[in-house]
C-alpha cells in the first residue's frame, strides 16, 4: 500500500494500491510498445506534443501547485514557479532537441564518417519527493524529445503528483503510453530496473539509494544517470558584496524548507568578515516565517516526513554537543505537523556532524576560513561534489577558485540552480552523468558511428 500524508498536519491524504509484479510488467511493456511509433516521429512532431504538455502544465497550475503543497509541504509561493519552470523545460527541449542531437561529422579515413544520436528505447525514471514536477520534467522532456518512451516511478509520498503528470500527457493528446505511471513501493524498484524492456535508468535521490540503483543497473549492463545528495559550500571572501551574498545564502538555504540537493549548506566565510557576516545572516533568518504552506506569507513550510525531521534534529543536536554554537532555532517544534524552526549553527568545524553530513532542512551551517587556501580546503572536505558558490569582486580569482572547487557546477556571485539550458550534475558521491542542457539529452541516446567508403 502507498500512503500520502500531509506534512503540515500529519494526516493521511490518500491510500493507493501498489502494482503487483504482473502489473509492473504490463506497464513497462505498454511503454515499450509505444516506442517504435514515437521514435519514428520527426523532431517537429514530437515538439508539438511537448508544447501542448507545457500548455497543459500552465492551464493546471493552481491544481498542481496545491497538490505539491498538500503532499510534500511546498509553500504555495514556490509551487507555482515550479510548475512554470517545468513548462519551460518542456518548451526548451521542444525547441532545441534537434540541434542538440544533430549528426556530428567527424573526419577519418572514410569518404564520410559521422555520429548519429538515436533513442535507446524505454527508460525508467526513479524520482524523489522534493520537487515533484520539476525533477520529473527534467527527466521526461529531454528523454522524450530524443525519441525514448518513459516509465515514471515517483516517490510514494507524492503518488498524486505521479498520477497528475501522466494525466497531463493525456490531456495534451500525447500518443498513448509514451509516459506510463508506475505506482510501486520502493522495494519493487529492483524488479523494474531488471525488466528486460528497460534500456536505462534515471535516478534522483540519496547517495545511499543511488549506490543501490547503480549496482542493480550495472549488473544488468544498463546505463544509469544519478543525481544524488549534496553538501554545497558557499565561499564568501572579504571583498564580496556582503549584503547580496547574505541575501543569496539565505534564499538558497531555505528554498523548499531547505530540502534541496543544491542548497547552500555550508557557508564558509573569510575570518576578517566572519562576525559581521553572521550578523547579516542572523538578521535575515530571524525574519523568516515558518508555517502553513498554503499561506502566501509563509517562507518555510514543513519537513516532508517525520523521520526526516527527526534525523535533521539529530544532526543539529550532535553538532551542538560537538561544540557548534546555535544562534537561532535548534528546538523541535511542538506544533501539529512536521515543522522545524529555521536554525543557525556557527563555528562549525569539519569534524562536526552538520559539516560532514548532508543537512536536508532549514539549518544554516557557518564556518570560518583563515585565507583563500583554507576556504578551498574546507569546501572540498566533503564526500559530495554537486554545486558550490563563490562570492568575491575579484573576477580572476573567482574563476581560479571555480576550477579548484570539486563540484559539478559553480555559481560566482549568484545562486546555484538548475536551468534547462545548462548541464547539471555532480561528482564524487553526488552522482554520475548530467541532466539538462545539450549534455543531458545525450545521456539516453546511442551515439552511433557511421563509416562510409
Coordinates of C-alpha atoms in Angstrom, one line a residue:
X1 CA 0.0 0.0 0.0
X2 CA 1.2 3.5 -0.9
X3 CA 0.2 6.2 1.5
X4 CA 0.4 10.0 1.0
X5 CA 0.4 12.2 4.1
X6 CA 0.0 15.9 4.6
X7 CA 3.2 17.0 6.4
X8 CA 1.5 20.2 7.7
X9 CA -1.0 18.1 9.7
X10 CA 0.5 14.5 9.8
X11 CA -2.8 13.2 8.5
X12 CA -3.3 10.7 5.6
X13 CA -4.4 12.2 2.3
X14 CA -5.0 9.1 0.3
X15 CA -4.0 5.4 0.0
X16 CA -3.1 3.7 -3.2
X17 CA -2.7 0.1 -4.1
X18 CA 0.8 -0.7 -5.2
X19 CA 1.1 -2.5 -8.5
X20 CA 1.7 -6.2 -8.5
X21 CA 4.7 -7.8 -10.3
X22 CA 2.4 -8.7 -13.2
X23 CA 1.1 -5.1 -13.4
X24 CA 4.6 -3.7 -13.3
X25 CA 5.5 -6.0 -16.3
X26 CA 2.3 -4.8 -18.1
X27 CA 3.1 -1.1 -17.6
X28 CA 6.6 -1.4 -18.8
X29 CA 5.5 -3.4 -21.9
X30 CA 3.0 -0.7 -22.7
X31 CA 5.7 1.9 -22.8
X32 CA 7.9 -0.4 -24.8
X33 CA 5.1 -1.0 -27.4
X34 CA 4.7 2.8 -27.8
X35 CA 8.4 3.3 -28.6
X36 CA 8.6 2.4 -32.3
X37 CA 5.9 4.8 -33.4
X38 CA 7.1 7.6 -31.1
X39 CA 10.8 7.3 -32.1
X40 CA 9.7 7.3 -35.8
X41 CA 8.2 10.8 -35.5
X42 CA 10.2 13.8 -36.6
X43 CA 11.6 16.2 -34.0
X44 CA 8.9 18.7 -35.1
X45 CA 6.1 16.2 -34.4
X46 CA 7.5 15.3 -31.0
X47 CA 8.0 19.0 -30.3
X48 CA 4.3 19.7 -30.9
X49 CA 3.4 17.2 -28.2
X50 CA 5.8 18.7 -25.7
X51 CA 4.5 22.2 -26.5
X52 CA 0.9 21.0 -25.7
X53 CA 2.1 19.4 -22.5
X54 CA 3.7 22.7 -21.5
X55 CA 0.4 24.5 -22.1
X56 CA -1.4 21.8 -20.1
X57 CA 1.0 22.4 -17.2
X58 CA 0.2 26.1 -17.2
X59 CA -3.6 25.5 -17.5
X60 CA -3.5 23.3 -14.4
X61 CA -1.0 25.4 -12.4
X62 CA -3.4 26.0 -9.5
X63 CA -4.3 22.4 -9.2
X64 CA -0.8 21.1 -9.5
X65 CA 0.6 23.7 -7.0
X66 CA -2.0 22.7 -4.4
X67 CA -1.1 19.0 -4.9
X68 CA 2.5 19.6 -4.2
X69 CA 1.6 21.7 -1.2
X70 CA -0.6 19.0 0.2
X71 CA 1.6 16.0 -0.5
X72 CA 5.1 17.4 0.5
X73 CA 4.5 20.8 2.1
X74 CA 5.9 23.1 -0.6
X75 CA 4.9 26.7 0.1
X76 CA 2.3 27.9 -2.4
X77 CA 4.6 30.8 -3.4
X78 CA 7.2 28.3 -4.5
X79 CA 4.8 25.7 -6.0
X80 CA 3.5 28.0 -8.8
X81 CA 7.0 28.8 -10.1
X82 CA 7.9 25.1 -10.1
X83 CA 5.0 24.4 -12.5
X84 CA 6.2 27.3 -14.7
X85 CA 9.8 26.0 -14.7
X86 CA 8.6 22.5 -15.7
X87 CA 6.7 24.0 -18.6
X88 CA 9.8 26.0 -19.6
X89 CA 11.8 22.7 -19.6
X90 CA 9.3 21.1 -21.9
X91 CA 9.4 24.1 -24.3
X92 CA 13.1 24.3 -24.2
X93 CA 13.7 20.8 -25.4
X94 CA 10.9 21.1 -27.9
X95 CA 12.8 24.0 -29.5
X96 CA 16.4 22.8 -29.1
X97 CA 16.4 19.0 -29.1
X98 CA 17.0 18.7 -32.9
X99 CA 20.1 21.0 -32.7
X100 CA 21.4 19.2 -29.6
X101 CA 21.2 15.9 -31.3
X102 CA 22.3 16.9 -34.8
X103 CA 24.5 14.5 -36.7
X104 CA 28.2 15.1 -35.9
X105 CA 30.5 14.9 -38.9
X106 CA 34.0 13.6 -38.0
X107 CA 36.9 13.3 -40.4
X108 CA 38.5 9.8 -40.8
X109 CA 39.8 7.5 -43.5
X110 CA 36.3 7.1 -44.8
X111 CA 34.7 9.1 -47.6
X112 CA 32.2 10.2 -44.9
X113 CA 32.1 9.4 -41.2
X114 CA 29.6 10.8 -38.7
X115 CA 27.8 10.2 -35.4
X116 CA 24.1 9.8 -35.3
X117 CA 22.2 10.1 -32.0
X118 CA 19.4 7.5 -31.7
X119 CA 16.9 6.9 -28.9
X120 CA 17.8 3.9 -26.6
X121 CA 14.2 2.7 -26.0
X122 CA 12.2 2.7 -22.9
X123 CA 13.6 4.4 -19.8
X124 CA 12.9 4.2 -16.1
X125 CA 12.8 7.4 -14.0
X126 CA 13.0 6.9 -10.2
X127 CA 12.2 10.2 -8.7
X128 CA 12.2 11.9 -5.3
X129 CA 9.5 13.9 -3.5
X130 CA 11.2 17.3 -3.0
X131 CA 10.5 18.8 -6.5
X132 CA 7.7 16.5 -7.8
X133 CA 7.1 18.3 -11.1
X134 CA 10.5 19.9 -11.9
X135 CA 12.6 16.7 -11.4
X136 CA 10.0 14.7 -13.4
X137 CA 10.2 17.1 -16.4
X138 CA 14.0 17.4 -16.4
X139 CA 13.9 13.6 -16.9
X140 CA 10.9 13.5 -19.2
X141 CA 11.4 16.4 -21.6
X142 CA 14.9 15.5 -23.0
X143 CA 14.2 11.8 -22.9
X144 CA 11.0 12.1 -24.9
X145 CA 12.4 14.6 -27.4
X146 CA 15.3 12.2 -28.1
X147 CA 12.6 9.6 -29.1
X148 CA 12.5 7.5 -25.9
X149 CA 9.4 6.4 -24.1
X150 CA 9.4 6.8 -20.3
X151 CA 8.3 4.9 -17.2
X152 CA 7.7 7.2 -14.3
X153 CA 8.3 5.7 -10.8
X154 CA 7.6 8.7 -8.5
X155 CA 8.2 8.7 -4.8
X156 CA 5.4 7.1 -2.8
X157 CA 4.9 10.3 -0.8
X158 CA 3.9 12.2 -3.9
X159 CA 1.8 9.5 -5.6
X160 CA -0.8 12.0 -6.6
X161 CA 1.8 14.1 -8.4
X162 CA 2.8 11.0 -10.4
X163 CA -0.8 10.4 -11.5
X164 CA -1.2 14.0 -12.4
X165 CA 1.9 14.1 -14.6
X166 CA 0.6 11.2 -16.7
X167 CA -2.8 12.9 -16.9
X168 CA -1.2 16.0 -18.3
X169 CA 0.0 14.0 -21.3
X170 CA -3.4 12.5 -21.8
X171 CA -5.0 16.0 -21.6
X172 CA -2.4 17.2 -24.2
X173 CA -3.4 14.5 -26.6
X174 CA 0.0 12.8 -26.5
X175 CA 0.4 9.4 -28.1
X176 CA -0.8 6.7 -25.8
X177 CA 1.8 5.3 -23.3
X178 CA 4.8 7.4 -24.2
X179 CA 4.7 8.1 -20.5
X180 CA 3.3 5.5 -18.1
X181 CA 3.0 5.7 -14.3
X182 CA 4.4 3.1 -12.1
X183 CA 3.0 3.4 -8.5
X184 CA 5.1 0.9 -6.6
X185 CA 6.8 0.7 -3.3
X186 CA 10.5 1.4 -3.1
X187 CA 11.3 -2.3 -2.6
X188 CA 9.8 -3.1 -6.0
X189 CA 12.2 -0.8 -7.9
X190 CA 14.7 -3.6 -8.4
X191 CA 12.1 -5.5 -10.5
X192 CA 11.6 -2.5 -12.7
X193 CA 15.3 -1.9 -13.2
X194 CA 15.8 -5.5 -14.2
X195 CA 12.9 -5.6 -16.6
X196 CA 14.3 -6.6 -20.0
X197 CA 12.4 -3.8 -21.7
X198 CA 14.0 -1.1 -19.6
X199 CA 17.0 0.2 -21.5
X200 CA 18.4 2.7 -18.9
X201 CA 17.7 4.4 -15.6
X202 CA 17.5 8.0 -14.3
X203 CA 17.6 8.3 -10.6
X204 CA 17.4 11.3 -8.2
X205 CA 17.7 10.7 -4.5
X206 CA 20.2 10.0 -1.7
X207 CA 23.7 8.7 -2.3
X208 CA 22.9 5.5 -0.3
X209 CA 19.9 4.7 -2.5
X210 CA 21.8 5.8 -5.6
X211 CA 24.5 3.3 -4.9
X212 CA 21.9 0.5 -4.8
X213 CA 20.3 1.6 -8.0
X214 CA 23.6 1.9 -9.8
X215 CA 24.7 -1.6 -8.7
X216 CA 21.5 -3.2 -9.9
X217 CA 21.7 -1.3 -13.2
X218 CA 25.3 -2.2 -13.7
X219 CA 24.6 -5.9 -13.0
X220 CA 22.2 -5.7 -16.0
X221 CA 24.7 -3.7 -18.1
X222 CA 22.3 -0.8 -18.2
X223 CA 23.3 2.9 -18.2
X224 CA 22.3 4.9 -15.2
X225 CA 22.3 8.7 -14.6
X226 CA 22.4 9.6 -10.9
X227 CA 21.7 12.9 -9.3
X228 CA 22.4 12.4 -5.6
X229 CA 23.0 14.3 -2.4
X230 CA 24.9 17.5 -1.9
X231 CA 26.5 19.5 0.9
X232 CA 27.2 22.5 -1.2
X233 CA 29.8 25.1 0.0
X234 CA 29.3 28.8 -0.4
X235 CA 32.6 30.8 0.0
X236 CA 32.3 34.4 1.0
X237 CA 35.5 36.4 0.7
X238 CA 36.2 39.8 2.3
X239 CA 35.8 41.8 -0.9
X240 CA 32.4 40.4 -1.7
X241 CA 29.1 42.4 -1.8
X242 CA 28.2 41.2 1.6
X243 CA 24.6 42.3 1.5
X244 CA 23.9 40.5 -1.8
X245 CA 25.9 37.4 -0.6
X246 CA 23.8 37.2 2.6
X247 CA 20.6 37.5 0.6
X248 CA 21.5 34.7 -1.7
X249 CA 22.9 32.5 1.0
X250 CA 19.6 32.7 2.9
X251 CA 17.5 32.2 -0.2
X252 CA 19.5 29.2 -1.3
X253 CA 19.4 27.6 2.1
X254 CA 15.6 28.0 2.8
X255 CA 14.1 27.2 -0.6
X256 CA 11.7 24.3 -0.2
X257 CA 12.3 24.4 3.6
X258 CA 15.9 23.6 2.9
X259 CA 15.1 20.4 1.2
X260 CA 17.1 20.9 -1.9
X261 CA 20.2 19.0 -3.1
X262 CA 21.8 22.2 -4.5
X263 CA 21.1 24.4 -1.5
X264 CA 24.0 26.3 0.0
X265 CA 24.5 24.0 3.0
X266 CA 28.0 25.0 4.3
X267 CA 28.7 28.8 4.4
X268 CA 32.5 29.4 4.5
X269 CA 33.3 32.9 5.4
X270 CA 36.7 34.8 5.5
X271 CA 37.8 35.3 9.0
X272 CA 38.1 39.1 8.7
X273 CA 34.3 39.4 8.0
X274 CA 33.1 36.4 9.9
X275 CA 31.4 38.1 12.8
X276 CA 29.7 40.8 10.7
X277 CA 28.5 38.3 8.1
X278 CA 27.0 36.1 10.8
X279 CA 25.1 39.2 12.0
X280 CA 23.7 39.7 8.5
X281 CA 22.7 36.0 8.2
X282 CA 21.0 36.0 11.6
X283 CA 19.1 39.2 10.9
X284 CA 17.7 37.7 7.6
X285 CA 17.0 34.2 9.0
X286 CA 15.2 35.7 12.0
X287 CA 12.7 37.4 9.8
X288 CA 11.5 34.3 8.1
X289 CA 8.1 32.9 8.8
X290 CA 7.7 29.2 9.4
X291 CA 4.1 28.0 9.0
X292 CA 1.2 26.9 6.9
X293 CA 2.5 26.4 3.3
X294 CA -0.9 27.4 2.0
X295 CA -0.4 30.9 3.4
X296 CA 1.4 33.2 0.9
X297 CA 3.2 34.9 3.8
X298 CA 4.9 31.6 4.7
X299 CA 8.6 31.4 3.8
X300 CA 9.3 28.0 5.2
X301 CA 6.9 25.1 5.2
X302 CA 7.2 21.7 7.0
X303 CA 9.7 19.0 6.5
X304 CA 8.2 16.3 4.2
X305 CA 8.2 13.4 6.7
X306 CA 8.5 12.8 10.4
X307 CA 11.6 10.6 10.1
X308 CA 13.4 13.3 8.0
X309 CA 12.7 15.9 10.7
X310 CA 13.9 13.5 13.4
X311 CA 17.2 13.0 11.5
X312 CA 17.6 16.7 11.0
X313 CA 17.2 17.3 14.7
X314 CA 19.7 14.6 15.5
X315 CA 22.3 16.4 13.2
X316 CA 21.6 19.7 15.0
X317 CA 21.9 18.2 18.5
X318 CA 25.0 16.3 17.8
X319 CA 26.7 19.3 16.3
X320 CA 25.8 21.5 19.3
X321 CA 27.2 18.8 21.6
X322 CA 30.4 18.8 19.5
X323 CA 30.9 22.5 20.0
X324 CA 28.8 24.4 17.4
X325 CA 27.0 27.5 18.6
X326 CA 23.3 27.7 18.0
X327 CA 22.2 31.3 17.4
X328 CA 18.7 30.6 16.2
X329 CA 16.2 27.6 16.4
X330 CA 17.6 24.2 17.2
X331 CA 14.5 23.1 19.2
X332 CA 11.9 20.6 17.9
X333 CA 8.6 22.2 17.1
X334 CA 5.7 21.1 19.3
X335 CA 3.0 22.2 16.7
X336 CA 0.9 19.9 14.6
X337 CA 2.8 18.6 11.5
X338 CA 6.5 18.1 10.7
X339 CA 7.7 21.7 11.1
X340 CA 11.3 22.5 12.1
X341 CA 12.5 26.0 13.1
X342 CA 15.0 28.0 11.0
X343 CA 18.3 27.2 12.7
X344 CA 21.7 28.9 12.6
X345 CA 24.8 27.0 13.6
X346 CA 28.1 28.8 13.7
X347 CA 31.7 27.9 14.5
X348 CA 31.1 24.6 12.8
X349 CA 34.3 22.6 12.2
X350 CA 34.9 19.7 9.7
X351 CA 34.7 17.1 12.4
X352 CA 31.1 18.0 13.3
X353 CA 28.0 16.2 12.1
X354 CA 26.4 19.2 10.3
X355 CA 29.6 19.7 8.3
X356 CA 30.2 16.1 7.4
X357 CA 26.6 15.0 6.6
X358 CA 24.1 16.4 4.1
X359 CA 21.7 18.5 6.2
X360 CA 18.3 18.5 4.5
X361 CA 16.2 21.2 6.1
X362 CA 16.2 24.9 7.1
X363 CA 19.5 24.7 9.0
X364 CA 22.4 27.0 8.1
X365 CA 25.9 25.9 8.9
X366 CA 28.7 28.5 9.1
X367 CA 32.4 28.0 9.3
X368 CA 35.4 30.4 9.3
X369 CA 38.3 30.3 6.8
X370 CA 41.7 31.7 7.6
X371 CA 42.5 32.5 4.0
X372 CA 41.6 31.6 0.4
X373 CA 43.5 28.3 0.5
X374 CA 41.8 27.3 3.8
X375 CA 38.4 28.2 2.2
X376 CA 39.0 25.9 -0.7
X377 CA 40.2 23.1 1.6
X378 CA 37.0 23.4 3.7
X379 CA 34.9 23.5 0.5
X380 CA 36.5 20.3 -0.8
X381 CA 36.4 18.5 2.6
X382 CA 33.2 16.6 1.7
X383 CA 32.2 13.3 0.1
X384 CA 29.8 15.3 -2.0
X385 CA 30.5 17.4 -5.1
X386 CA 27.2 18.7 -6.5
X387 CA 27.3 22.5 -6.6
X388 CA 29.2 25.4 -5.0
X389 CA 29.2 29.2 -4.8
X390 CA 31.9 31.8 -4.6
X391 CA 31.4 35.5 -3.6
X392 CA 34.1 38.0 -4.5
X393 CA 34.6 41.1 -6.6
X394 CA 37.9 39.7 -7.9
X395 CA 36.7 38.1 -11.2
X396 CA 40.1 36.4 -12.0
X397 CA 40.3 34.9 -8.5
X398 CA 36.7 33.7 -8.7
X399 CA 37.3 31.7 -11.8
X400 CA 40.5 30.3 -10.4
X401 CA 38.5 29.1 -7.3
X402 CA 35.8 27.7 -9.6
X403 CA 38.4 25.4 -11.1
X404 CA 39.7 24.4 -7.7
X405 CA 36.4 23.5 -6.2
X406 CA 35.4 19.9 -6.5
X407 CA 31.8 20.2 -7.8
X408 CA 29.7 19.7 -10.9
X409 CA 28.7 23.4 -11.1
X410 CA 29.9 26.6 -9.5
X411 CA 28.0 29.9 -9.3
X412 CA 30.0 33.1 -9.0
X413 CA 28.2 35.9 -7.2
X414 CA 24.9 34.2 -7.8
X415 CA 22.7 31.2 -6.7
X416 CA 23.4 27.6 -7.7
X417 CA 20.3 26.5 -9.7
X418 CA 19.2 24.1 -12.4
X419 CA 18.5 25.5 -15.8
X420 CA 17.2 23.7 -18.9
X421 CA 19.9 25.4 -21.0
X422 CA 22.8 24.3 -18.9
X423 CA 24.1 20.8 -17.8
X424 CA 23.7 19.9 -14.2
X425 CA 25.1 17.1 -12.1
X426 CA 27.7 16.1 -9.6
X427 CA 31.0 14.3 -8.9
X428 CA 32.2 12.2 -6.0
X429 CA 29.1 10.8 -4.1
X430 CA 26.9 13.4 -5.7
X431 CA 26.3 11.4 -8.8
X432 CA 27.1 10.2 -12.3
X433 CA 26.3 11.8 -15.6
X434 CA 24.5 15.0 -16.4
X435 CA 21.0 16.3 -16.7
X436 CA 19.7 19.2 -18.8
X437 CA 21.4 21.3 -21.4
X438 CA 22.9 19.7 -24.5
X439 CA 24.8 17.2 -22.3
X440 CA 21.7 15.9 -20.5
X441 CA 19.8 14.9 -23.6
X442 CA 22.8 12.9 -24.9
X443 CA 22.8 10.6 -21.8
X444 CA 20.0 8.5 -23.2
X445 CA 20.9 8.1 -26.8
X446 CA 23.0 5.7 -28.8
X447 CA 25.9 7.8 -30.2
X448 CA 26.1 5.6 -33.3
X449 CA 29.2 5.9 -35.5
X450 CA 28.6 5.5 -39.3
X451 CA 31.6 4.9 -41.6
X452 CA 31.1 5.1 -45.3
X453 CA 33.6 4.3 -48.1

